[in-house]
Coordinates of C-alpha atoms in Angstrom, one line a residue:
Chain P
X103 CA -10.0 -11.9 -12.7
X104 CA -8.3 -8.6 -12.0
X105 CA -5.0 -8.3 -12.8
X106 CA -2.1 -5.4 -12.5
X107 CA 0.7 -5.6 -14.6
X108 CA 3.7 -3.3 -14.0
X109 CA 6.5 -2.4 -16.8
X110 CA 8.7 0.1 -17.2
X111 CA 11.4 0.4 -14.1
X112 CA 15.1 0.2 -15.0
X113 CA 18.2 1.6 -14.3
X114 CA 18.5 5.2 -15.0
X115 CA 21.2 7.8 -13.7
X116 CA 20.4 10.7 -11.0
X117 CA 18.2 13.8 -13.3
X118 CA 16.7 11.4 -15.6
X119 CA 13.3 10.5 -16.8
X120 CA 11.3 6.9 -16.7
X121 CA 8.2 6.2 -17.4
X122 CA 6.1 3.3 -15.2
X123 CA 3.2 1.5 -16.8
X124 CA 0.4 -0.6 -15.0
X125 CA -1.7 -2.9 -17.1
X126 CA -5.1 -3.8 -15.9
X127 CA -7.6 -6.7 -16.8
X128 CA -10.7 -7.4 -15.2
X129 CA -12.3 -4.4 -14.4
X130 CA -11.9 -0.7 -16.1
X131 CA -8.8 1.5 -14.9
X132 CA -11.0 4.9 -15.5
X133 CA -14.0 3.7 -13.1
X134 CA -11.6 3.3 -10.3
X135 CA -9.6 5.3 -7.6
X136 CA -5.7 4.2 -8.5
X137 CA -2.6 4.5 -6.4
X138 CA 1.3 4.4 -7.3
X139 CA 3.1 3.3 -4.0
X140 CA 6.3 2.7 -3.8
X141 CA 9.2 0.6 -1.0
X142 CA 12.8 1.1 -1.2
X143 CA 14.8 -1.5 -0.4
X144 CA 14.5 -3.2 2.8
X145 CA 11.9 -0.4 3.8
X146 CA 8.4 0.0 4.5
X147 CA 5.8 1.1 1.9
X148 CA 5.8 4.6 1.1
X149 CA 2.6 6.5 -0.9
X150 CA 3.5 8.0 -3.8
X151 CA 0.1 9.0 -5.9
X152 CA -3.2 8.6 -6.6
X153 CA -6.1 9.2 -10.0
X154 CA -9.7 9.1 -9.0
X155 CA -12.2 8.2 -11.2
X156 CA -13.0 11.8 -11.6
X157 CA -9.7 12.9 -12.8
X158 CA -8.5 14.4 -9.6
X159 CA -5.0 13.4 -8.6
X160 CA -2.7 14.1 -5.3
X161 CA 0.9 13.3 -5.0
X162 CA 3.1 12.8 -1.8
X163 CA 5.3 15.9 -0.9
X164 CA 8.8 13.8 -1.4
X165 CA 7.8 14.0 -5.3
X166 CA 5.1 16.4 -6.3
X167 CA 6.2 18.7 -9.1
X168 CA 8.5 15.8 -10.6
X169 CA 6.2 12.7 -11.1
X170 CA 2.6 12.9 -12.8
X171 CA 0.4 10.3 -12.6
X172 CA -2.5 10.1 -15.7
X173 CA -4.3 7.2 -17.6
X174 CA -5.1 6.0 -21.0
X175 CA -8.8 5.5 -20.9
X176 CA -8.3 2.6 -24.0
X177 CA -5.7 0.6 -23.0
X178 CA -6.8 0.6 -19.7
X179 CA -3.3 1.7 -18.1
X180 CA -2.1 3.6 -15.4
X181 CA 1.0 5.5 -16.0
X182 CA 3.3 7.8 -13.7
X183 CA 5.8 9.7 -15.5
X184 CA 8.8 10.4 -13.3
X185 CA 10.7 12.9 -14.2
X186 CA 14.2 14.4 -12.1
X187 CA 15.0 11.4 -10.5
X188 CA 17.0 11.0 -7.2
X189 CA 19.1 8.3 -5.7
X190 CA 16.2 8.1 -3.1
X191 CA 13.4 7.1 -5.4
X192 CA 15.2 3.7 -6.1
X193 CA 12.3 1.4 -4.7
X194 CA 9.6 -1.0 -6.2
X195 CA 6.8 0.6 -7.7
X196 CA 4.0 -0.8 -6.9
X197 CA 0.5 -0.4 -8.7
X198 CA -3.2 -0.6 -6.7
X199 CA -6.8 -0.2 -7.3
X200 CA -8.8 0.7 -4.6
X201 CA -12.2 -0.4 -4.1
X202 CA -12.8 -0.9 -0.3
X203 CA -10.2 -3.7 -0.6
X204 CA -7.0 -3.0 -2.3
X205 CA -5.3 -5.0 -5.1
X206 CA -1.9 -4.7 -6.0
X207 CA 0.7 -5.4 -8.7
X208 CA 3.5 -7.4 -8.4
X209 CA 6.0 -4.2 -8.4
X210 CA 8.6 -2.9 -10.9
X211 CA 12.0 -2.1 -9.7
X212 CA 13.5 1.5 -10.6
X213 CA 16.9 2.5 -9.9
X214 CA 18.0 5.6 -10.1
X215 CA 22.6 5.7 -9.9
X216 CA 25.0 6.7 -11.9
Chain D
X290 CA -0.1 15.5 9.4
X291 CA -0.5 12.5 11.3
X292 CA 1.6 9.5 11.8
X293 CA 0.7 5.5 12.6
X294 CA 3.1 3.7 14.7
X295 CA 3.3 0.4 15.0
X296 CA 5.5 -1.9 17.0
X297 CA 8.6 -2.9 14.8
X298 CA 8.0 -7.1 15.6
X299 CA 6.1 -9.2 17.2
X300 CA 6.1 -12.9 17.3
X301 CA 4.2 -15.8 18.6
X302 CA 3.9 -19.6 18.5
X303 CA 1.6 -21.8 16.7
X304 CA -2.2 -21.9 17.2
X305 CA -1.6 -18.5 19.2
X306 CA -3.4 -15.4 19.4
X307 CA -1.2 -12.6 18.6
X308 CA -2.7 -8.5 18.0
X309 CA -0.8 -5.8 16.5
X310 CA -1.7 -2.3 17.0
X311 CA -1.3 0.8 15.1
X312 CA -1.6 4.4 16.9
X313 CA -2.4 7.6 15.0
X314 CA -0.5 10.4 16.5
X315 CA -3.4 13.2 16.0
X316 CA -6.6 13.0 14.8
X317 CA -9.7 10.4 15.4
X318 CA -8.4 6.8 14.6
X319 CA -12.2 6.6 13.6
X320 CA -12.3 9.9 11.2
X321 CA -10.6 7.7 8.6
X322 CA -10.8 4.0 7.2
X323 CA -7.9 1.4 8.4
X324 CA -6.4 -0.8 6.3
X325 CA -4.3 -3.6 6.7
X326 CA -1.9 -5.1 3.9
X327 CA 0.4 -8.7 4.5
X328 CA 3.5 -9.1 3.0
X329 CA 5.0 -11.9 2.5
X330 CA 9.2 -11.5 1.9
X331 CA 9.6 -11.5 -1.8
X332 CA 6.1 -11.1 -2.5
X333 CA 3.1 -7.9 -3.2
X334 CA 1.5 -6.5 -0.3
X335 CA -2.0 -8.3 -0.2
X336 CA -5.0 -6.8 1.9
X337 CA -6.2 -8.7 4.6
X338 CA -8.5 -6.0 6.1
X339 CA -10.0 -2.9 5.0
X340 CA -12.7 -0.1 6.1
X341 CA -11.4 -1.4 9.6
X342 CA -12.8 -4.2 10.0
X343 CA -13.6 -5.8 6.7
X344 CA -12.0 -8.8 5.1
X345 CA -11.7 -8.9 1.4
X346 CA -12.8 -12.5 0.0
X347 CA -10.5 -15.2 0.4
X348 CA -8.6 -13.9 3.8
X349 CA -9.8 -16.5 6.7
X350 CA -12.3 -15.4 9.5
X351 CA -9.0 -16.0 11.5
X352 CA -8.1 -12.4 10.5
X353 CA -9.9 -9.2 12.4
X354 CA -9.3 -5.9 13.0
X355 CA -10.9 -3.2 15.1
X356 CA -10.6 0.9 16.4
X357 CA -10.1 2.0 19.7
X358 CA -11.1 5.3 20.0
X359 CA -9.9 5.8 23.9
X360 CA -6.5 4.6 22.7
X361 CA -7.1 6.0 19.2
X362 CA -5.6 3.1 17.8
X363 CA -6.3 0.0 15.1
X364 CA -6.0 -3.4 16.0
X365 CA -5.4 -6.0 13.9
X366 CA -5.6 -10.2 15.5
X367 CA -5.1 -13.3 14.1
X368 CA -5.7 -15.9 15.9
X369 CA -5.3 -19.5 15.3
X370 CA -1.3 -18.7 14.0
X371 CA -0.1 -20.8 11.5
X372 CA 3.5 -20.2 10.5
X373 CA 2.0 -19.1 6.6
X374 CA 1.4 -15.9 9.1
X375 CA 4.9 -15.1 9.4
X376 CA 5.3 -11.7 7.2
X377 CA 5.1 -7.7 7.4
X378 CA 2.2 -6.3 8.3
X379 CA 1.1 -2.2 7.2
X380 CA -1.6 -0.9 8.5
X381 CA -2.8 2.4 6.5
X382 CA -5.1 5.3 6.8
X383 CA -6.0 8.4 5.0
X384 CA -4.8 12.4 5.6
X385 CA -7.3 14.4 3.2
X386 CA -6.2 12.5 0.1
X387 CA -3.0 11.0 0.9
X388 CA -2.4 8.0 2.5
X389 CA -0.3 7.6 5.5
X390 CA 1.3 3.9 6.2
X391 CA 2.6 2.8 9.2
X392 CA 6.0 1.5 9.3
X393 CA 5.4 -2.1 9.5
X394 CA 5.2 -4.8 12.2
X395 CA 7.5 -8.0 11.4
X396 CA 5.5 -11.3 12.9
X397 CA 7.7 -14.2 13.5
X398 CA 5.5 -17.7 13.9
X399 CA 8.0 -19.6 16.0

């Protein structure tokens, strides 16, 4: 059974650093094409970024040069490291694979105030 | 950079037959794969259709989706409503490697 386990989301004030983890079972993180999206609250979903299996990785204008996404090839994770946060990337953080299908996380809840 | 629109709500009774669609603003609807994602307040987004018209296992054959390329738009039906139905539904596509989403359609089962 595949499963995606978020950790890592918090409270953290405006200019700080946090670092999201997503924990897979059931098939292997490296193999697959992985996505970081993201809804604040009460909004729609919003894409954030994505790894592909190859190592290439693309990031959404509202947050390229401050987050980095990467994985650990044995532990199976998917991190993104986000670094000078902003009051407007308070959302839930959701992990995905993608393989035709999607499947998703349950979401980890940043929020970035002071 | 393109854009998909959808409408913001939609609703429809029981048993019903109720499509929503999703325009792209530039570009072929049929350059790129549509997906579609259900969610459920409280709850993940879960696919119900991807590669435009494919269900993933598990999602009932009352789900479909579709292109129109002369309205350069995705469709996504479900017929046979059951008020389980009643959620936000994202229909998604790609711009080179980044994915666009369309701002949601909220379906009310009433």
């Amino acid at each position: 059974e595949v499963q995606l386990v978020e950790s890592g989301g918090g409270l953290v004030q405006p200019g700080g650093s946090l670092r999201l983890s997503c924990a897979a079972s059931g098939f292997t993180v490296s193999s697959n094409y992985m996505s970081w999206v993201r809804q604040a609250p009460g909004k729609g979903l919003e894409w954030v970024s994505v790894i592909y299996s190859g190592g290439s990785t693309y990031y959404a204008d509202s947050v390229k040069g401050r987050f980095t996404i990467s994985r650990h090839n044995s532990k199976n994770t998917l991190y993104l490291q986000m670094n000078s946060l902003r009051a407007e990337d308070t959302a839930v953080y959701y992990c995905a694979r993608v393989y035709g299908a999607t499947d998703w996380g349950q979401g980890t809840l940043v929020t970035v105030s002071s | 950079n393109f854009m998909l629109t959808q409408p913001h709500s939609v609703s429809e009774s029981p048993g019903k037959t109720v499509t929503i669609s999703c325009t792209r603003s530039s570009g072929s609807i049929a350059s790129n794969y549509v997906q579609w994602y259900q969610q459920r307040p409280g709850s993940s987004p879960t696919t119900v259709i991807y590669e435009d018209n494919q269900r993933p296992s598990g999602v009932p054959d009352r789900f479909s989706g579709s292109i129109d390329s002369s309205s350069n738009s995705a469709s996504l039906t479900i017929s046979g409503l059951k008020t389980e139905d009643e959620a936000d539904y994202y229909c998604q596509s790609y711009d080179s490697s980044n994915w666009v989403f369309g701002g949601g359609t909220k379906l009310t089962v009433l």
